[in-house]
PDB file of C-alpha atoms and ligand atoms in Angstrom:
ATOM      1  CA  UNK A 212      26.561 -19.706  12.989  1.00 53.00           C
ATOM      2  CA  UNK A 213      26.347 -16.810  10.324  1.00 55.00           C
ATOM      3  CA  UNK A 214      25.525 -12.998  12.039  1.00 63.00           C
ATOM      4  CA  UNK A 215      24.339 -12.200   8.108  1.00 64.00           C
ATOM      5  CA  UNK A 216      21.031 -10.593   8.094  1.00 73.00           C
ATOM      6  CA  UNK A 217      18.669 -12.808   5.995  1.00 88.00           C
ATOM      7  CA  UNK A 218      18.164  -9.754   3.457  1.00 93.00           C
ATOM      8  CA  UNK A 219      20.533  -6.646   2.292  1.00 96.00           C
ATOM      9  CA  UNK A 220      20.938  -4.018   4.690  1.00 95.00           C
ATOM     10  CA  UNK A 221      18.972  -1.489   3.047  1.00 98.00           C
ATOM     11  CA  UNK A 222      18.501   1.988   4.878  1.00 98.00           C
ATOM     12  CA  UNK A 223      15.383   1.866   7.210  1.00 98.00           C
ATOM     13  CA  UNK A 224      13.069   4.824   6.485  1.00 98.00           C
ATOM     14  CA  UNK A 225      10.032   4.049   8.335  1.00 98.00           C
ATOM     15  CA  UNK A 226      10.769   1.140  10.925  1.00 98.00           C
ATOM     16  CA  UNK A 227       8.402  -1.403  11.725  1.00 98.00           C
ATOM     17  CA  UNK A 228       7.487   0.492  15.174  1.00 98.00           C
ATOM     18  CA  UNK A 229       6.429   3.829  13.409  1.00 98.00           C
ATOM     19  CA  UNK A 230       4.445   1.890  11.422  1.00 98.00           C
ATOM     20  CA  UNK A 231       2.695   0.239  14.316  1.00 98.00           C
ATOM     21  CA  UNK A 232       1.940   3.372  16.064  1.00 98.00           C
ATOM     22  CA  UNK A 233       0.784   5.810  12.992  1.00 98.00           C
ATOM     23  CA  UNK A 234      -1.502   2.955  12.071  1.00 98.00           C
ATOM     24  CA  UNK A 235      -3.285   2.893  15.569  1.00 98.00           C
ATOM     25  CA  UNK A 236      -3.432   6.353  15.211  1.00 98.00           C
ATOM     26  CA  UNK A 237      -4.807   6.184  11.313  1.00 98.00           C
ATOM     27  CA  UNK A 238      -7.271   3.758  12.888  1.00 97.00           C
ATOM     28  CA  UNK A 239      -8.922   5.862  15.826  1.00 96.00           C
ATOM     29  CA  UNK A 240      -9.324   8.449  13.433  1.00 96.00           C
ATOM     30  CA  UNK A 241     -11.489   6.095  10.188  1.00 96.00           C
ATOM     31  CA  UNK A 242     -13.053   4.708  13.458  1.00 94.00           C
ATOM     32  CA  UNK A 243     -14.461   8.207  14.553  1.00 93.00           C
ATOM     33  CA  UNK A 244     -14.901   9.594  10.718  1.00 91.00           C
ATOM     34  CA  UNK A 245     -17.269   6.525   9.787  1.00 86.00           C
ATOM     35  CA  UNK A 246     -19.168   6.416  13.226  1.00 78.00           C
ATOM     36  CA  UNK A 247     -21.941   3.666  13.464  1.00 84.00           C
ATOM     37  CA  UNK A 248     -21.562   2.448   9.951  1.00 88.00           C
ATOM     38  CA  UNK A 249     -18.312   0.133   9.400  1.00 90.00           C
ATOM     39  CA  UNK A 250     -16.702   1.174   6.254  1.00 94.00           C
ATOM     40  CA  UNK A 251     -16.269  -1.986   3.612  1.00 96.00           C
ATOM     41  CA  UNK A 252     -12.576  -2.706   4.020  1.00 97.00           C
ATOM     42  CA  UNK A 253     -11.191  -2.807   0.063  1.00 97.00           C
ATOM     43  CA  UNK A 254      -7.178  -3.684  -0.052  1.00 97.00           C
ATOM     44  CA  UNK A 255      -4.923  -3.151  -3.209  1.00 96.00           C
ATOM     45  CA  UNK A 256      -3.498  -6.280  -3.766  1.00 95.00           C
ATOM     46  CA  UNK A 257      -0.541  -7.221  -3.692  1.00 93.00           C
ATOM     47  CA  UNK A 258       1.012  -4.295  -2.204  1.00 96.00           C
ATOM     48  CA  UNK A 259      -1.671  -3.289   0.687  1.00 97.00           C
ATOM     49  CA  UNK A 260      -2.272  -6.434   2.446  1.00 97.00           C
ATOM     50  CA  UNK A 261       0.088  -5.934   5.453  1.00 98.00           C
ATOM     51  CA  UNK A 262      -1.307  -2.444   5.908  1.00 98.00           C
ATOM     52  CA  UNK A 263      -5.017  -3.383   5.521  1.00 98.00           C
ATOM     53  CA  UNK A 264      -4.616  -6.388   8.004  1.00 98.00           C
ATOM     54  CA  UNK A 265      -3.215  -4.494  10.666  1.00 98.00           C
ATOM     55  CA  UNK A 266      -6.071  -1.995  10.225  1.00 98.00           C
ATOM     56  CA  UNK A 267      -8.219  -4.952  10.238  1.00 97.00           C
ATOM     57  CA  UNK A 268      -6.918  -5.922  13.507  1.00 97.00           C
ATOM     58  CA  UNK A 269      -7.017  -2.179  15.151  1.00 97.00           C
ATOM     59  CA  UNK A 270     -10.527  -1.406  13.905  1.00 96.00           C
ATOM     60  CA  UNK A 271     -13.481  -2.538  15.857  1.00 93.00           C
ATOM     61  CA  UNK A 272     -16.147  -4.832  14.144  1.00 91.00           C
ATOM     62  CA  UNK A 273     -13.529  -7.591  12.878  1.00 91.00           C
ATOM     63  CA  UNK A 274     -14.312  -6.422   9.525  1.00 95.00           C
ATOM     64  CA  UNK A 275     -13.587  -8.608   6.729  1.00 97.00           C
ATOM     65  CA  UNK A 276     -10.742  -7.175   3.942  1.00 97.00           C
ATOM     66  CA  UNK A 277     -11.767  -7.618   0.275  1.00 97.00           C
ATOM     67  CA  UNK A 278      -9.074  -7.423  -2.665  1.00 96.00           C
ATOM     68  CA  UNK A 279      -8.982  -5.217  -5.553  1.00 96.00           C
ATOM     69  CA  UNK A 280      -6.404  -4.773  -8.261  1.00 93.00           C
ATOM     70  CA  UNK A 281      -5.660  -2.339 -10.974  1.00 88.00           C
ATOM     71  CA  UNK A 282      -3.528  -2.944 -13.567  1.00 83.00           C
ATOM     72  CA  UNK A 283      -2.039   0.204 -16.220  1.00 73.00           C
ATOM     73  CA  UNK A 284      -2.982  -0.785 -19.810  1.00 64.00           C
ATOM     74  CA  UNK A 285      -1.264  -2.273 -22.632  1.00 52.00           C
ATOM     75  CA  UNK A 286       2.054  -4.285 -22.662  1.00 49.00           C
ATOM     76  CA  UNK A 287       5.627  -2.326 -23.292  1.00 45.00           C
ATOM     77  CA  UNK A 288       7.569   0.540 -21.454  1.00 44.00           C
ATOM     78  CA  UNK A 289       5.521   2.948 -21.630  1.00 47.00           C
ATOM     79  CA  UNK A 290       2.676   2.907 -19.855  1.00 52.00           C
ATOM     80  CA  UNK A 291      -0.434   4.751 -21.585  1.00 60.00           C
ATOM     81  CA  UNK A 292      -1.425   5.876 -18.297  1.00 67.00           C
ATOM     82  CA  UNK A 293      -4.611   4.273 -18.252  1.00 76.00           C
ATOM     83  CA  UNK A 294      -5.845   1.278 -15.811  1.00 82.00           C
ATOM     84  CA  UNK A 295      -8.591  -1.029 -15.691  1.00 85.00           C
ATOM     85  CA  UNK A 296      -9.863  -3.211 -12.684  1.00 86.00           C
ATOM     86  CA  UNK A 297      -8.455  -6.665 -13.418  1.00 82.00           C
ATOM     87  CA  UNK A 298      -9.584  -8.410  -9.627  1.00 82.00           C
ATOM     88  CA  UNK A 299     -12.676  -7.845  -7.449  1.00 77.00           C
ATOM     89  CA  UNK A 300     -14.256  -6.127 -10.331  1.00 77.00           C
ATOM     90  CA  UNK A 301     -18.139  -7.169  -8.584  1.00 82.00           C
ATOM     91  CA  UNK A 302     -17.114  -6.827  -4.668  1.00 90.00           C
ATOM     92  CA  UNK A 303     -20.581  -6.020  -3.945  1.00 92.00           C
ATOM     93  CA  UNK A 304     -20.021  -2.374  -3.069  1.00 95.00           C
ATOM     94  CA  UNK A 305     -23.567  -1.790  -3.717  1.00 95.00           C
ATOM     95  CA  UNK A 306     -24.822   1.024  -1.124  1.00 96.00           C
ATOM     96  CA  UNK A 307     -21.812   0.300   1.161  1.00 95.00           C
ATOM     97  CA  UNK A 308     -18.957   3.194   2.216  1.00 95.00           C
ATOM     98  CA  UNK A 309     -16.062   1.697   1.156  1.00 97.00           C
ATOM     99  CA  UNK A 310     -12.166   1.925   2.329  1.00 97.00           C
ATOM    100  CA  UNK A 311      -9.788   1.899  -0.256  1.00 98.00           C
ATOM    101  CA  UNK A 312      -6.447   0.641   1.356  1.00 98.00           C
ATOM    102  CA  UNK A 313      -3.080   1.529  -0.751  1.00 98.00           C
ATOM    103  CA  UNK A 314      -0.029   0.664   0.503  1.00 98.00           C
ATOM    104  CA  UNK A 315       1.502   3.966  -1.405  1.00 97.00           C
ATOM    105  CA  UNK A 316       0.184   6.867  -3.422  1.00 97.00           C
ATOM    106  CA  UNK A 317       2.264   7.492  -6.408  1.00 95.00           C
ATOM    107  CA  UNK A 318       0.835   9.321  -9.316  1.00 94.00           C
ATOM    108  CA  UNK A 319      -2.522   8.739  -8.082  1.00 95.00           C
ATOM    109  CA  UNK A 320      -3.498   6.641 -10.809  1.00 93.00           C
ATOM    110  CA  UNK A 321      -4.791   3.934  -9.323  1.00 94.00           C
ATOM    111  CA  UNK A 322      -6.535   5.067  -6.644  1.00 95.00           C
ATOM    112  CA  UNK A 323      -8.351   7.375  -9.113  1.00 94.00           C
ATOM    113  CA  UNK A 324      -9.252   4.482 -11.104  1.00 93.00           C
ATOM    114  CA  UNK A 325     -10.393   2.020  -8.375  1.00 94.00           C
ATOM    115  CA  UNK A 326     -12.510   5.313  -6.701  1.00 95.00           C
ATOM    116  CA  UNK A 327     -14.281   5.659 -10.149  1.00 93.00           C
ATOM    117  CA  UNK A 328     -15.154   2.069 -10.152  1.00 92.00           C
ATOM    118  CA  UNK A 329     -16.615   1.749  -7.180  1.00 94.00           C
ATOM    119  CA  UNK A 330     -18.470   4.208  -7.085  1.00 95.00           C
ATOM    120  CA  UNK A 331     -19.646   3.376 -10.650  1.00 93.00           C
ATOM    121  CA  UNK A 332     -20.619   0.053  -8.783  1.00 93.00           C
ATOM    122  CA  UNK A 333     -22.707   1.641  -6.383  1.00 95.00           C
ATOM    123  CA  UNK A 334     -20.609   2.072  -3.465  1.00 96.00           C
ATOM    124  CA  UNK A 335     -22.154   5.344  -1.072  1.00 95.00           C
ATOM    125  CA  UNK A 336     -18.873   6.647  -0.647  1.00 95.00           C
ATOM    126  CA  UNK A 337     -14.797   5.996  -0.945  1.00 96.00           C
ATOM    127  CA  UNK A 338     -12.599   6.993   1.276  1.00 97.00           C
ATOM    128  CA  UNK A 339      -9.108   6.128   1.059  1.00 98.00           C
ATOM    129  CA  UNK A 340      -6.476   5.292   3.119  1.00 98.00           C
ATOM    130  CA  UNK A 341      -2.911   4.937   2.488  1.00 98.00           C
ATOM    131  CA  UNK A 342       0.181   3.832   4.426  1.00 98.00           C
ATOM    132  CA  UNK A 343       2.578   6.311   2.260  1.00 98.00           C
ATOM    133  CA  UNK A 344       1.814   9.034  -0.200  1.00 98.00           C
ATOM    134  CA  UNK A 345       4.868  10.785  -2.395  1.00 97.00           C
ATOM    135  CA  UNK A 346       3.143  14.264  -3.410  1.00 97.00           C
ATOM    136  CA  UNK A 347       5.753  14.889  -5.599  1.00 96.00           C
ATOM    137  CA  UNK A 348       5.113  12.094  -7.969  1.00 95.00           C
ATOM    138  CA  UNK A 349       1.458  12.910  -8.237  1.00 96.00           C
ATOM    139  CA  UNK A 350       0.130  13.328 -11.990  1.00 95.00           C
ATOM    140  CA  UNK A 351      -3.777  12.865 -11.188  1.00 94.00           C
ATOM    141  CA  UNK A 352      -5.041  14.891  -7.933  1.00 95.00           C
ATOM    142  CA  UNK A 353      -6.878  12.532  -5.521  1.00 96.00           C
ATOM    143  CA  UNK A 354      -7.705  13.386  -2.136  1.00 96.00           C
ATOM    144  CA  UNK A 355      -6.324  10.646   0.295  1.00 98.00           C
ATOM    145  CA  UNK A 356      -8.440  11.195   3.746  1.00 97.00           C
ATOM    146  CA  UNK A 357      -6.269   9.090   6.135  1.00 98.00           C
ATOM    147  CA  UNK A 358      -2.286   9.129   5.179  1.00 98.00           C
ATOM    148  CA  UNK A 359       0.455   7.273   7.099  1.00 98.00           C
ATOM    149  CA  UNK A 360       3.755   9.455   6.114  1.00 98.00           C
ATOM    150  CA  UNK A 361       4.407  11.633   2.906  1.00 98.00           C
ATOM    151  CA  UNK A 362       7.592  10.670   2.018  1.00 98.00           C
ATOM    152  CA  UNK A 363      10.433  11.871  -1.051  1.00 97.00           C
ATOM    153  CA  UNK A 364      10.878  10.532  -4.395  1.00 96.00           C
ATOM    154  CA  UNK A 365      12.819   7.192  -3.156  1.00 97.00           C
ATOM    155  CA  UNK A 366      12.073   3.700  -4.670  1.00 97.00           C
ATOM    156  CA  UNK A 367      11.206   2.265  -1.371  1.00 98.00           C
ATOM    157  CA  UNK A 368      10.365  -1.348  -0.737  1.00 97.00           C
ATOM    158  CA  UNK A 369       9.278  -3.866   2.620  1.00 98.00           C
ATOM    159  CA  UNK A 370       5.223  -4.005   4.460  1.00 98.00           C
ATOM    160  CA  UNK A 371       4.269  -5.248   1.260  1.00 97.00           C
ATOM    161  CA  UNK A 372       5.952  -3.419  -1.289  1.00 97.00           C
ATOM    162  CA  UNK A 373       8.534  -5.269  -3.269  1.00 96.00           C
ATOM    163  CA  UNK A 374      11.056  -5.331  -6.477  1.00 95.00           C
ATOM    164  CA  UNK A 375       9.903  -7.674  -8.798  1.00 94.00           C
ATOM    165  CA  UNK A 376       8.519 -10.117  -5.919  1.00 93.00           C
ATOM    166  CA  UNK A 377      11.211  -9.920  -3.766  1.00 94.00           C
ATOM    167  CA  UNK A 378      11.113  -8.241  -0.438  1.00 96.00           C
ATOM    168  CA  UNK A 379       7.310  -7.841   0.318  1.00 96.00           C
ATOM    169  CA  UNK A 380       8.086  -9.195   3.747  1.00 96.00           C
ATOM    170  CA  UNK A 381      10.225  -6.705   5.306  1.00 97.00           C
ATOM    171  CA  UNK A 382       8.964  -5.516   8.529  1.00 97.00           C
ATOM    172  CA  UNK A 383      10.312  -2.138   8.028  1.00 98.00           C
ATOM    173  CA  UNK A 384      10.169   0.243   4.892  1.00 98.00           C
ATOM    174  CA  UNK A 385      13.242   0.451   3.397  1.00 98.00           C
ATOM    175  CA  UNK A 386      15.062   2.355   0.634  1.00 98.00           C
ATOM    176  CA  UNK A 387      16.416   0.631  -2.096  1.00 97.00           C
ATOM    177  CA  UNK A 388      20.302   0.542  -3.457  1.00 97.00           C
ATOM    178  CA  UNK A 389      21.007  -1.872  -5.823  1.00 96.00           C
ATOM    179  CA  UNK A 390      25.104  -1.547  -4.492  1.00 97.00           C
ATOM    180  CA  UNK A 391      23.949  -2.555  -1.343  1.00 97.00           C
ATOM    181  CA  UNK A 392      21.903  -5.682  -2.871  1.00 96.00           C
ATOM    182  CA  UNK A 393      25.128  -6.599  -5.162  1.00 95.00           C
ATOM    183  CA  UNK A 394      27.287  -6.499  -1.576  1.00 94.00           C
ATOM    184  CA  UNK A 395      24.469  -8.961  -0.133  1.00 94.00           C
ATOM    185  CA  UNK A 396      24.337 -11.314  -3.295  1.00 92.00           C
ATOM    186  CA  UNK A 397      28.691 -11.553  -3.423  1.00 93.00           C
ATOM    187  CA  UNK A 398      28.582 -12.017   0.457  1.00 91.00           C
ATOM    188  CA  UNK A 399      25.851 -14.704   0.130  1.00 90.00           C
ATOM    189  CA  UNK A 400      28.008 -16.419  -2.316  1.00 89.00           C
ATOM    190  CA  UNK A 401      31.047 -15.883  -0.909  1.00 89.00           C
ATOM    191  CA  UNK A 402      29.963 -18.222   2.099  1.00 83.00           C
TER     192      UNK A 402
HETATM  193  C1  PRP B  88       1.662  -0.038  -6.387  1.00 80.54           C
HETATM  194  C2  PRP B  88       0.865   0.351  -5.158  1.00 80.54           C
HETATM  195  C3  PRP B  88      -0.322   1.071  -5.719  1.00 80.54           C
HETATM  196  C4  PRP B  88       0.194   1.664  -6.993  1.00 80.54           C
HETATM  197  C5  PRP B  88       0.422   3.136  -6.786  1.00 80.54           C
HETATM  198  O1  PRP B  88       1.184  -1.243  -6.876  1.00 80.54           O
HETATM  199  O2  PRP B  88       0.491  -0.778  -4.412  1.00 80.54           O
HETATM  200  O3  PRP B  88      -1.409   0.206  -5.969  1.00 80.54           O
HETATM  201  O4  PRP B  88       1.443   1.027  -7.311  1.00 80.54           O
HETATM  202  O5  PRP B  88       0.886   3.736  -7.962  1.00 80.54           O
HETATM  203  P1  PRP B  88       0.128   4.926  -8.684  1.00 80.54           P
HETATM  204  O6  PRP B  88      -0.296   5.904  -7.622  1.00 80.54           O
HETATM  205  O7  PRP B  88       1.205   5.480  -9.591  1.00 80.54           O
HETATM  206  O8  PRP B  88      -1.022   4.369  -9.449  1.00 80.54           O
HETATM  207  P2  PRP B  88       2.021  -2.137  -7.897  1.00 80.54           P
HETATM  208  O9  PRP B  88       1.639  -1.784  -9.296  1.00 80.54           O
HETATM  209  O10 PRP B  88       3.480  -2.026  -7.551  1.00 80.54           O
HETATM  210  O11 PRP B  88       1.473  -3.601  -7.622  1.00 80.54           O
HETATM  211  P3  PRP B  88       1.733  -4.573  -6.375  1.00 80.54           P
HETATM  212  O12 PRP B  88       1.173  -3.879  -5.153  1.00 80.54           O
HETATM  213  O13 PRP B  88       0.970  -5.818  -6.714  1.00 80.54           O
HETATM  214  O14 PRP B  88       3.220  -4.783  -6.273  1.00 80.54           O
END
């Protein structure tokens, strides 16, 4: 039987246990800031899911998760900066406090975008949470109440977030090196 790992042995920045515990802790504290009204639980899909289920599962009320998307306008390399809502644009926010659930803050962009739409659509408030936030990337300030880890500049990739589709289902969060995917890929083959 092969000992190779079923995916490249990328360097493990936030393992699946710190995850785990920072998100019980994330959850006691949206459980205490929304008190007797259960916040709407709103996840940016893809990326988010993982995060917003296991919040799902810590907070009380067995809240159901609704999906949202945002998508940067236009086609070509350079993005123009701007998004529009392209899934769960009528979620029925309607006089609801809504929790926005990123997997990661980058420029802020989205988050910005999806806050101004829902509370466009009526929504009493929207908080957001987010697994990972990297400050230094930021281009529009948004205020992120409940943040897993700030993290540096690194492409990073696994509890949901991916590269081009692959490797959303990494328990851990993981940096990416494309040498270390190459060495993968020739060992694969090599077999
Ligand atoms: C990622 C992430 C956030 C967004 C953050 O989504 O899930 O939604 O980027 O970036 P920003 O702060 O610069 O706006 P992505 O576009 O990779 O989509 P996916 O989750 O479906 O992979």
């Amino acid at each position: 039987m092969s000992s190779q790992p079923p995916f490249p042995a990328f360097r493990v920045l936030i393992s699946h246990d710190e995850i785990l515990r920072r998100t019980h802790e994330l959850a006691r504290a949206i459980a205490q800031a929304t008190g007797d009204e259960p916040p709407m639980l709103v996840a940016v899909i893809e990326g988010a899911l993982p995060f917003a289920r296991l919040l799902q599962r810590l907070l009380p009320g067995q809240l159901p998760v609704h999906e949202v998307r945002a998508s940067s306008y236009g086609s070509g390399k350079t993005s123009s900066g701007e998004v529009k809502v392209t899934v769960g644009r009528d979620l029925g926010v309607r006089g609801r406090h809504v929790l926005l659930v990123e997997d990661i803050v980058d420029t802020g962009r989205t988050v910005h975008a999806l806050q101004r739409h829902l509370l466009a659509a009526g929504a009493k408030s929207c908080r957001v949470a987010a697994l990972l936030s990297k400050p230094s990337r930021r281009v529009v300030d948004v205020a992120i109440d409940h943040v897993g880890f700030l993290i540096p500049d690194e492409f990073v990739l696994g509890f949901g977030m991916d590269l081009a589709g692959r490797y959303r289902e990494l328990p851990d969060v993981v940096v990416y090196d494309a040498d270390v995917e190459r060495a993968f890929t020739s060992a694969v083959a090599a077999r």
